[in-house]
Coordinates of C-alpha atoms in Angstrom, one line a residue:
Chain A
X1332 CA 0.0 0.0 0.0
X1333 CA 1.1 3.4 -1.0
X1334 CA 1.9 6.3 1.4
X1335 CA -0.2 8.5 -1.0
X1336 CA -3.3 5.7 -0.3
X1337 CA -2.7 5.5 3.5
X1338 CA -3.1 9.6 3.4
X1339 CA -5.5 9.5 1.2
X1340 CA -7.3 6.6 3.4
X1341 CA -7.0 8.4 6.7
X1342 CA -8.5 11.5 5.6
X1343 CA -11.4 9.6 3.9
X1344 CA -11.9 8.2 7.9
X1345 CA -11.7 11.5 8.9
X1346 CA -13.5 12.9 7.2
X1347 CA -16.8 10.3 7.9
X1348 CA -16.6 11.3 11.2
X1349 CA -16.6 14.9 10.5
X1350 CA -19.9 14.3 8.5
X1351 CA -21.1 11.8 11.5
X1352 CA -20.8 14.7 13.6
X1353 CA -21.7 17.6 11.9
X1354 CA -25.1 17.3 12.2
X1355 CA -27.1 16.4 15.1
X1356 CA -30.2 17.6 16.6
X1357 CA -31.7 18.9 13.3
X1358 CA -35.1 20.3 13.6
X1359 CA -38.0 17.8 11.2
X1360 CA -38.7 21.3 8.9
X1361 CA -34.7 21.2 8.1
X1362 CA -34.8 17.6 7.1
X1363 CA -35.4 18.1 3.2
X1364 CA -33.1 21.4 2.9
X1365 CA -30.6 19.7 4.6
X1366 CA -30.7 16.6 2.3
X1367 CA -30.7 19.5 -0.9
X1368 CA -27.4 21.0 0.7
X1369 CA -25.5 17.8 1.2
X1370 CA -26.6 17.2 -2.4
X1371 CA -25.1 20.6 -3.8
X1372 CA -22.0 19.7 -1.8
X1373 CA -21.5 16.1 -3.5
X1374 CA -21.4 18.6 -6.5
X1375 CA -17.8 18.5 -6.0
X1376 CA -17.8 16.0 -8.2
X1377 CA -17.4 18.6 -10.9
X1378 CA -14.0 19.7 -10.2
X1379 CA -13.1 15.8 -10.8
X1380 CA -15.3 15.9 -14.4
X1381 CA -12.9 19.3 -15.0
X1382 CA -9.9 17.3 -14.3
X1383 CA -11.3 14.4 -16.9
X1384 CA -11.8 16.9 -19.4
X1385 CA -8.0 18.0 -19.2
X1386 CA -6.8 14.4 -20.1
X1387 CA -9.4 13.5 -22.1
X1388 CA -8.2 12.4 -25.8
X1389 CA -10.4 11.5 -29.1
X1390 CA -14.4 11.0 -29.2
X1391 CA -15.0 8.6 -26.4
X1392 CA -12.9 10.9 -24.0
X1393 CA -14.9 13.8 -24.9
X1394 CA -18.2 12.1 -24.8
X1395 CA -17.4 11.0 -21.4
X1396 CA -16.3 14.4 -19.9
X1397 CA -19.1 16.6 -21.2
X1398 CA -21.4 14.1 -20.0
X1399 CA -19.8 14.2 -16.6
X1400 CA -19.2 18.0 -17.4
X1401 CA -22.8 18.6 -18.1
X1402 CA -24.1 16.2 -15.3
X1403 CA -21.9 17.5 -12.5
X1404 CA -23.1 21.4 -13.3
X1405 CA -26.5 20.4 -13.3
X1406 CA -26.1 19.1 -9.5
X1407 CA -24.2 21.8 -8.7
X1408 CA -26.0 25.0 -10.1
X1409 CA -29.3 23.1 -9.3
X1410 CA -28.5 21.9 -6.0
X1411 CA -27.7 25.3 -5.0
X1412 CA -30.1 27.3 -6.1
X1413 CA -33.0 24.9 -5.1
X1414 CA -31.6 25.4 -1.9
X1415 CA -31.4 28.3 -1.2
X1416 CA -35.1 28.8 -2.6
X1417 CA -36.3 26.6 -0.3
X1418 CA -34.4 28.1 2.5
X1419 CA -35.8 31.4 1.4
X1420 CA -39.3 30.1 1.8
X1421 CA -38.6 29.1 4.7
X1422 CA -37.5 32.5 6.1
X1423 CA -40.1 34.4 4.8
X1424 CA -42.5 32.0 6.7
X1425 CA -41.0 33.0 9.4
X1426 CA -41.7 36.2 10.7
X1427 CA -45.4 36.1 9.6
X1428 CA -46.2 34.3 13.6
X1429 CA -44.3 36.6 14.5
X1430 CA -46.2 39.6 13.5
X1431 CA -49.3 37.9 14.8
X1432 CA -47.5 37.7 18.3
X1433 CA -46.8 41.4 17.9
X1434 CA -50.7 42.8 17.3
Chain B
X516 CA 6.1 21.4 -3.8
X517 CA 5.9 24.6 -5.9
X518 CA 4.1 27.7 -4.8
X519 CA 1.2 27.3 -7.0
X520 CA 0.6 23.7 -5.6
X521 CA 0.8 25.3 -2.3
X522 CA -1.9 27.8 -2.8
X523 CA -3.9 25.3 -4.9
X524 CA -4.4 22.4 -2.1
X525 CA -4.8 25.4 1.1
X526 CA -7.9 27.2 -1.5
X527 CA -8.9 23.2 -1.4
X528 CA -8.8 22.9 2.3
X529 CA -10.6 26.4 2.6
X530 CA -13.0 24.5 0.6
X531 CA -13.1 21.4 2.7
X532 CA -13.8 23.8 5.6
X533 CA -16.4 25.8 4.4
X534 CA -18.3 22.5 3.5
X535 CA -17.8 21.3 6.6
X536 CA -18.9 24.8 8.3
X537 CA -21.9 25.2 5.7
X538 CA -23.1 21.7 6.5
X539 CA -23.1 22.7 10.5
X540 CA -24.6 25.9 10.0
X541 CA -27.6 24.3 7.7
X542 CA -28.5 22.2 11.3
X543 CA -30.2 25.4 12.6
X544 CA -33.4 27.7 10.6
X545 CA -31.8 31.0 11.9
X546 CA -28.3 29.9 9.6
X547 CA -29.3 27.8 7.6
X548 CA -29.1 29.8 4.5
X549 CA -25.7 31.7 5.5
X550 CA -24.6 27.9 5.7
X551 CA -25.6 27.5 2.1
X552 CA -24.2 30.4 0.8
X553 CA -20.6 29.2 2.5
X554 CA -20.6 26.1 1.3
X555 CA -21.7 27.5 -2.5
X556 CA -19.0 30.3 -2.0
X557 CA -16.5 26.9 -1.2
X558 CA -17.8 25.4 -4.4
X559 CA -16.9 28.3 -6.6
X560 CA -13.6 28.5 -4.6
X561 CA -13.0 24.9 -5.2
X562 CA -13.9 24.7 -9.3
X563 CA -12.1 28.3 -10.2
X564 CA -8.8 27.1 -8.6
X565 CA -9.4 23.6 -10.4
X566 CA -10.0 26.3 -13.4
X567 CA -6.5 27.5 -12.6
X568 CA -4.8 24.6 -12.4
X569 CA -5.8 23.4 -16.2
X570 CA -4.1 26.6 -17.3
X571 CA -1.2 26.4 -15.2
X572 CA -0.7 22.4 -16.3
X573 CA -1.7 23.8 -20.5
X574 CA -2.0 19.9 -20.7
X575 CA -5.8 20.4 -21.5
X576 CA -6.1 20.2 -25.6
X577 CA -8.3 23.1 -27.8
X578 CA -11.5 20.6 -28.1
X579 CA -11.1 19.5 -24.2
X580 CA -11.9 23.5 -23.6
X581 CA -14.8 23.8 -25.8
X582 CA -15.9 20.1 -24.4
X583 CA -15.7 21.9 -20.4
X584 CA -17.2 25.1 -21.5
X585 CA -20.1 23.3 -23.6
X586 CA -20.5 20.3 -20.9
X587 CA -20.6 23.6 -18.0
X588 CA -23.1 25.6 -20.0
X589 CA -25.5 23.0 -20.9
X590 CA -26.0 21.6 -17.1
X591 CA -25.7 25.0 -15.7
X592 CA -28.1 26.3 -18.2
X593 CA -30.2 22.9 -17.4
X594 CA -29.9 22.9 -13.6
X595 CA -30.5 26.7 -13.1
X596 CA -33.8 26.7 -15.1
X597 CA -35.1 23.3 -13.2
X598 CA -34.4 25.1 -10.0
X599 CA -36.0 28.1 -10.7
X600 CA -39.1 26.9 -12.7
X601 CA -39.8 24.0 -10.1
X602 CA -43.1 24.2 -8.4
X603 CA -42.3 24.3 -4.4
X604 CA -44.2 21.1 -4.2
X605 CA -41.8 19.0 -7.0
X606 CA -38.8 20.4 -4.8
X607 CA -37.7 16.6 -3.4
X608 CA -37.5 15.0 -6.9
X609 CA -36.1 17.8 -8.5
X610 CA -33.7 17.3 -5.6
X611 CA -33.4 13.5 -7.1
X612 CA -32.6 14.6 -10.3
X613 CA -29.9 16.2 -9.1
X614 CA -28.7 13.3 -7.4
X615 CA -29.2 10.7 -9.9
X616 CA -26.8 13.1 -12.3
X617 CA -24.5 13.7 -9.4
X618 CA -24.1 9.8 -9.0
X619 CA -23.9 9.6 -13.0
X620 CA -20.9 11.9 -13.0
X621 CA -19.0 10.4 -10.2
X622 CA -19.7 6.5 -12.4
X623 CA -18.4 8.3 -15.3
X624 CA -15.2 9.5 -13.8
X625 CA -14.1 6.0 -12.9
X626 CA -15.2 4.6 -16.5
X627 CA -13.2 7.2 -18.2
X628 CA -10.3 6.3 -16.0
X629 CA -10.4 2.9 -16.7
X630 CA -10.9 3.0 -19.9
X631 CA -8.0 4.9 -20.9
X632 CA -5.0 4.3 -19.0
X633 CA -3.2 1.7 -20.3
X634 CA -2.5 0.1 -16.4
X635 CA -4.4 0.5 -13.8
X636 CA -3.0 0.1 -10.4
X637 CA -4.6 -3.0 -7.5
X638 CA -6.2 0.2 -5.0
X639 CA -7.7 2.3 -8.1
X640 CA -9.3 -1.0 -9.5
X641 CA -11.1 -1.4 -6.5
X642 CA -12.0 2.2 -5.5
X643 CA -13.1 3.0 -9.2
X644 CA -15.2 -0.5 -9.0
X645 CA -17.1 0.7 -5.9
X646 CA -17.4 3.9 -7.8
X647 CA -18.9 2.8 -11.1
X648 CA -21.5 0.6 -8.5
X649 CA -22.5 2.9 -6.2
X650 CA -22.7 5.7 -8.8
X651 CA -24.7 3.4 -11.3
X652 CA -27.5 2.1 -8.7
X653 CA -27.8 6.0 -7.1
X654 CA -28.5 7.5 -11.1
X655 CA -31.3 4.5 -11.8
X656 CA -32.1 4.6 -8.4
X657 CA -32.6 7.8 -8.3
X658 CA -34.6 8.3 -11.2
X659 CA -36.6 5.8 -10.3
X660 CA -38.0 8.0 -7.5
X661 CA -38.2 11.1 -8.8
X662 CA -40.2 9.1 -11.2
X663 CA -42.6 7.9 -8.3
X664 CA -42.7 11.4 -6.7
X665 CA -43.6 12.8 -10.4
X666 CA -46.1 10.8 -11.1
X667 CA -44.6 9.2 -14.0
X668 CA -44.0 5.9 -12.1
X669 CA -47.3 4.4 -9.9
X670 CA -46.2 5.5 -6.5
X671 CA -47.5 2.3 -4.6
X672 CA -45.1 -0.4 -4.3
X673 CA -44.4 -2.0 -7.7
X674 CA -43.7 -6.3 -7.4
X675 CA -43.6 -8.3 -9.9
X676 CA -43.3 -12.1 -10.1
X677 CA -39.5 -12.6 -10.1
X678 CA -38.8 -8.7 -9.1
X679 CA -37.0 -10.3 -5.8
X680 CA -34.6 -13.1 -8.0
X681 CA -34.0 -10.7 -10.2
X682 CA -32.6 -8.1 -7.8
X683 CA -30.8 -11.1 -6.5
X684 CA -29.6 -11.8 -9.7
X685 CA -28.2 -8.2 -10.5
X686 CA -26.5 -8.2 -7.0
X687 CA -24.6 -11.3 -8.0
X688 CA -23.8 -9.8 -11.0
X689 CA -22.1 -6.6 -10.0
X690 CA -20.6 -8.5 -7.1
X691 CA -18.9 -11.6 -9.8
X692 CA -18.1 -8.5 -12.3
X693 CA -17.0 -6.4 -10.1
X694 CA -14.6 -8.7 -8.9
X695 CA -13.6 -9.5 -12.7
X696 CA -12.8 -6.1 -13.1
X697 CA -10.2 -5.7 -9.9
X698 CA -8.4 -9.1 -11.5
X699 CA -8.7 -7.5 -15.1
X700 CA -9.3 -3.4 -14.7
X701 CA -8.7 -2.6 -18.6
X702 CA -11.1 -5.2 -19.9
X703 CA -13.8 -3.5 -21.3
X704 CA -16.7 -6.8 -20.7
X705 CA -16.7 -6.6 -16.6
X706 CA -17.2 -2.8 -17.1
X707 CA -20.2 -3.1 -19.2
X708 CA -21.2 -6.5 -17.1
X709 CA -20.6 -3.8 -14.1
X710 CA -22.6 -0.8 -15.5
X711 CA -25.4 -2.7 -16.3
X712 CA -25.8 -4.5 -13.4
X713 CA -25.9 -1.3 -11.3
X714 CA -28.1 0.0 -13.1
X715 CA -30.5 -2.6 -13.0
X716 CA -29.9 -2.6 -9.5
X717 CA -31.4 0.9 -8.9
X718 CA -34.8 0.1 -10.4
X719 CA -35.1 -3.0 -8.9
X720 CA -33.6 -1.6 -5.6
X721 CA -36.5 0.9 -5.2
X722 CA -39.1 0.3 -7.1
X723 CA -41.0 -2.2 -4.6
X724 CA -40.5 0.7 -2.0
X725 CA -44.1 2.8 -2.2
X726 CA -43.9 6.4 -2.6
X727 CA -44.3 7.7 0.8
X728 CA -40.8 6.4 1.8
X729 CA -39.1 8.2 -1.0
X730 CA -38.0 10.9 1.0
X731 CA -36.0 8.4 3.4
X732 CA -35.3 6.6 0.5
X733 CA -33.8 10.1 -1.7
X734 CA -31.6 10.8 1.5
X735 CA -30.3 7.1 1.5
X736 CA -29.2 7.4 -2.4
X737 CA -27.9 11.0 -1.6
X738 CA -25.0 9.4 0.8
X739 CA -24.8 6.8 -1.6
X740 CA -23.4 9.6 -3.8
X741 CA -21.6 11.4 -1.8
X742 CA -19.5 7.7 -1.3
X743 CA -19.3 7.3 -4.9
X744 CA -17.8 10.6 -4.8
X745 CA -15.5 9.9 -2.6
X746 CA -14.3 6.8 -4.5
X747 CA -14.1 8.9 -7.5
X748 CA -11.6 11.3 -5.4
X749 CA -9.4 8.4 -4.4
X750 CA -9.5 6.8 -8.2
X751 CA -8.2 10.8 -9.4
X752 CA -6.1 11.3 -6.0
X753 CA -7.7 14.2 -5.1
X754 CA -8.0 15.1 -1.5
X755 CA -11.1 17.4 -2.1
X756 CA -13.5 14.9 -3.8
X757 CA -13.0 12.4 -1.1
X758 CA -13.7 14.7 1.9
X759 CA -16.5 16.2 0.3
X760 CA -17.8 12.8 -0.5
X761 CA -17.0 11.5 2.7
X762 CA -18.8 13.8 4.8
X763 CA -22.3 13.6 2.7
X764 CA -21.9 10.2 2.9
X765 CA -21.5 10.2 6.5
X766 CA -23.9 13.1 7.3
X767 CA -26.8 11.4 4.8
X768 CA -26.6 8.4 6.5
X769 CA -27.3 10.2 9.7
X770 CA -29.8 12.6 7.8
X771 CA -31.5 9.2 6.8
X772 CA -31.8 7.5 10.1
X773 CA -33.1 11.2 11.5
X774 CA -36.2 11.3 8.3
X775 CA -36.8 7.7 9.1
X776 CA -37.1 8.4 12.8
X777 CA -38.9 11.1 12.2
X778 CA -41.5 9.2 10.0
X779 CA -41.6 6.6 13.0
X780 CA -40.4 4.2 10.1
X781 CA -37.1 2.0 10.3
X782 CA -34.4 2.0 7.3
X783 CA -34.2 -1.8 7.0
X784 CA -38.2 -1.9 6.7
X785 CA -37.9 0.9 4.0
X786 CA -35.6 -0.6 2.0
X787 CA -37.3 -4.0 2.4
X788 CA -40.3 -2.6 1.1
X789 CA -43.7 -3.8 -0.8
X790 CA -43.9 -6.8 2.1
X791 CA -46.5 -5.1 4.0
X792 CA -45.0 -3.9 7.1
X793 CA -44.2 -0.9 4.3
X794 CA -46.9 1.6 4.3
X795 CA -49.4 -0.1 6.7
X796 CA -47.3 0.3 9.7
X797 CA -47.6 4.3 10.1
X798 CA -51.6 3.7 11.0
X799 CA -50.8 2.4 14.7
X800 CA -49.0 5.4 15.1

C-alpha cells in the first residue's frame, strides 16, 4: 500500500466522522433542505469531471467528460439554487407568527 | 512542492472547511441559509482554482476546452432553469434529479479512467469499481423516484413475479463483475457486465418501496453519492473529492436514520419494502 493511499485513506476516515458529527439535533422542517445541501456539496464531483476533461483524448474521452461536465453542473448549479429557494421560503415563513405575536 | 501547488491544495482545504462549516450551520433555521451560501462560495472556490490549475498544467487540448465550456453551459443552463421553474411542491424530486446526475458523474469519472490508462493500479481498481457501482445504482435509483414522486411511475409499491430473484440476480452480478474487473481493470466486458448490473440494480432496488418512503429513501441514495464521490476522489487522488464525498456520505446516512425516525419508520423496513409492514405500519401510530 502506497503512502499517497494510507493519506489518502486516513483522511477519507476522517472525514466520515466529521460528517457523523456535523449534524445532530436537526429540527423535522430542516430535514429536506438539509438533504438538498449535502446534495449541492457532493457537487464537488465537478472539479473531478474538470480534471477528466484536461486528459481527455479522441471522441469517447470527450463524450465522457461533457457528459460528466454537463451532469456535475446540473447538481451543482441546481442543487444550489433549489436550496437556497427553499431556504428562502422558509424564512419568509418565518416572521409572519411573529407579527401575529406582535398585534 | 511549488508555490502554485501550495496555494492550490490550502484554496482546497478552505473549501473542505467551508463544506464542513456550511453543513453545520444548515442544522439550525436561523443559519441555515448563510450555511448555504458558505458552502456554495466553497464550491466556486474549489472549481475556479481547479480552473487555474488546467491553465497552469496547458496539458488540456483546444476541443477538451470547448468540451468543459459546452458540458458547464449545458448543465448550468439545465440545472438553473429546473431550479427556478420547479413548483415548491416538485422540490424533493427535482432534488433527485440532481442526485441521480451527481451519481452519473461520479460512475463516469471511474469509466473514463479505466478505460483509458493503459495500467491500472490494484487500490484504483477497487475504488473506481465501488465507484462505477455505487454511482450506477444511485443514477437508476434515483430516477426511479423522482419518477414515483412525479407521477410518472405508480407510487404504490411495484412487485412483480420474479422482481425479488431478479434483484438477486443483479447483485450477484455486480458483485462476480466487479470482482472480474479488480483481476482484469482494462477489460472492457466486466465494465459493461458492471454498468449494467448497477443500473439494473437501482430500479429493482427501489421500485418495490411505495412512494411515501421516498423521502428516506432520496436521502439514503444522496450518501450513496456522496461515497461514490469519494471513490471517484481516491480513483483521481484528489483530496477534495474524497472529503466532500466522505462527509455527505456520512452526514446522509445520519440525515437518513433522523427522516426515518422522524416518520416513525425503520431504514431496513424501508428498503425492504412492498412486504407489507411498508406503508401499513404508520396507521398504529
Amino acid at each position: 500500500m502506497s503512502a499517497d493511499l494510507m493519506f489518502d485513506l486516513t483522511v477519507f476516515v476522517l472525514s466520515l466522522l466529521v460528517g457523523f458529527e456535523v449534524i445532530s439535533k436537526v429540527p423535522a422542517t430542516l430535514h429536506t433542505p438539509l438533504m438538498s445541501g449535502a446534495n449541492s456539496i457532493h457537487g464537488i464531483v465537478l472539479v473531478g469531471a474538470m480534471l477528466i476533461a484536461s486528459t481527455a483524448r479522441g471522441p469517447a474521452g470527450y463524450v465522457l467528460a461533457f457528459v460528466a461536465m454537463a451532469f456535475a453542473t446540473a447538481n451543482v448549479v441546481g442543487g444550489y439554487v433549489v436550496t437556497d429557494r427553499m431556504l428562502g421560503m422558509f424564512r419568509a415563513r418565518t416572521p409572519q407568527p411573529r407579527k401575529d405575536g406582535e398585534s | 512542492m511549488s508555490g502554485f501547488d501550495t496555494a492550490t491544495h490550502l484554496v482546497y482545504l478552505a473549501a473542505a472547511a467551508g463544506f464542513v462549516l456550511g453543513l453545520h450551520l444548515m442544522n439550525s433555521p436561523a443559519t441555515a441559509r448563510r450555511g448555504n451560501q458558505l458552502s456554495a462560495t466553497a464550491m466556486a472556490a474549489a472549481v475556479l482554482v481547479t480552473g487555474a490549475v488546467l491553465i497552469h498544467d496547458n496539458s488540456i487540448t483546444a476541443t477538451g476546452v470547448v468540451v468543459l465550456i459546452a458540458g458547464a453551459a449545458v448543465g448550468g443552463a439545465v440545472g438553473l432553469y429546473a431550479a427556478r421553474g420547479v413548483a415548491m411542491t416538485a422540490m424533493p424530486q427535482l432534488v433527485s434529479l440532481f442526485n441521480a446526475v451527481g451519481g452519473g458523474a461520479a460512475a463516469l469519472l471511474a469509466v473514463n479512467d479505466l478505460s483509458s490508462g493503459p495500467s491500472v493500479s490494484a487500490s484504483v481498481a477497487v475504488t473506481a469499481a465501488l465507484d462505477i457501482l455505487i454511482g450506477t445504482v444511485t443514477f437508476t435509483g434515483s430516477l426511479v423516484a423522482a419518477g414515483k414522486l412525479q407521477g410518472w411511475i405508480p407510487s404504490q409499491p411495484l412487485v412483480f413475479p420474479g422482481a425479488r430473484a431478479l434483484t438477486g440476480v443483479l447483485a450477484a452480478g455486480f458483485v462476480a463483475s466487479g470482482c472480474a474487473l479488480v483481476a482484469t481493470p482494462t477489460h472492457r466486458l466486466p465494465l459493461i457486465l458492471l454498468l449494467v448490473a448497477g443500473l439494473g440494480f437501482g430500479v429493482t432496488m427501489v421500485l418495490p418501496i411505495g412512494g411515501a418512503d421516498m423521502p428516506v429513501v432520496i436521502s439514503l441514495l444522496n450518501a450513496f453519492t456522496g461515497t461514490a464521490v469519494a471513490m471517484a476522489g481516491f480513483v483521481l487522488a484528489n483530496a477534495v473529492l474524497i472529503i466532500a464525498g466522505a462527509l455527505v456520505g456520512a452526514s446522509g446516512t445520519i440525515l437518513t436514520k433522523l427522516m426515518a425516525d422522524a416518520m416513525n419508520r425503520s431504514i431496513p423496513s424501508i428498503i425492504v419494502g412492498g412486504f407489507g409492514t411498508g406503508d401499513t405500519a404508520p396507521v398504529s401510530g
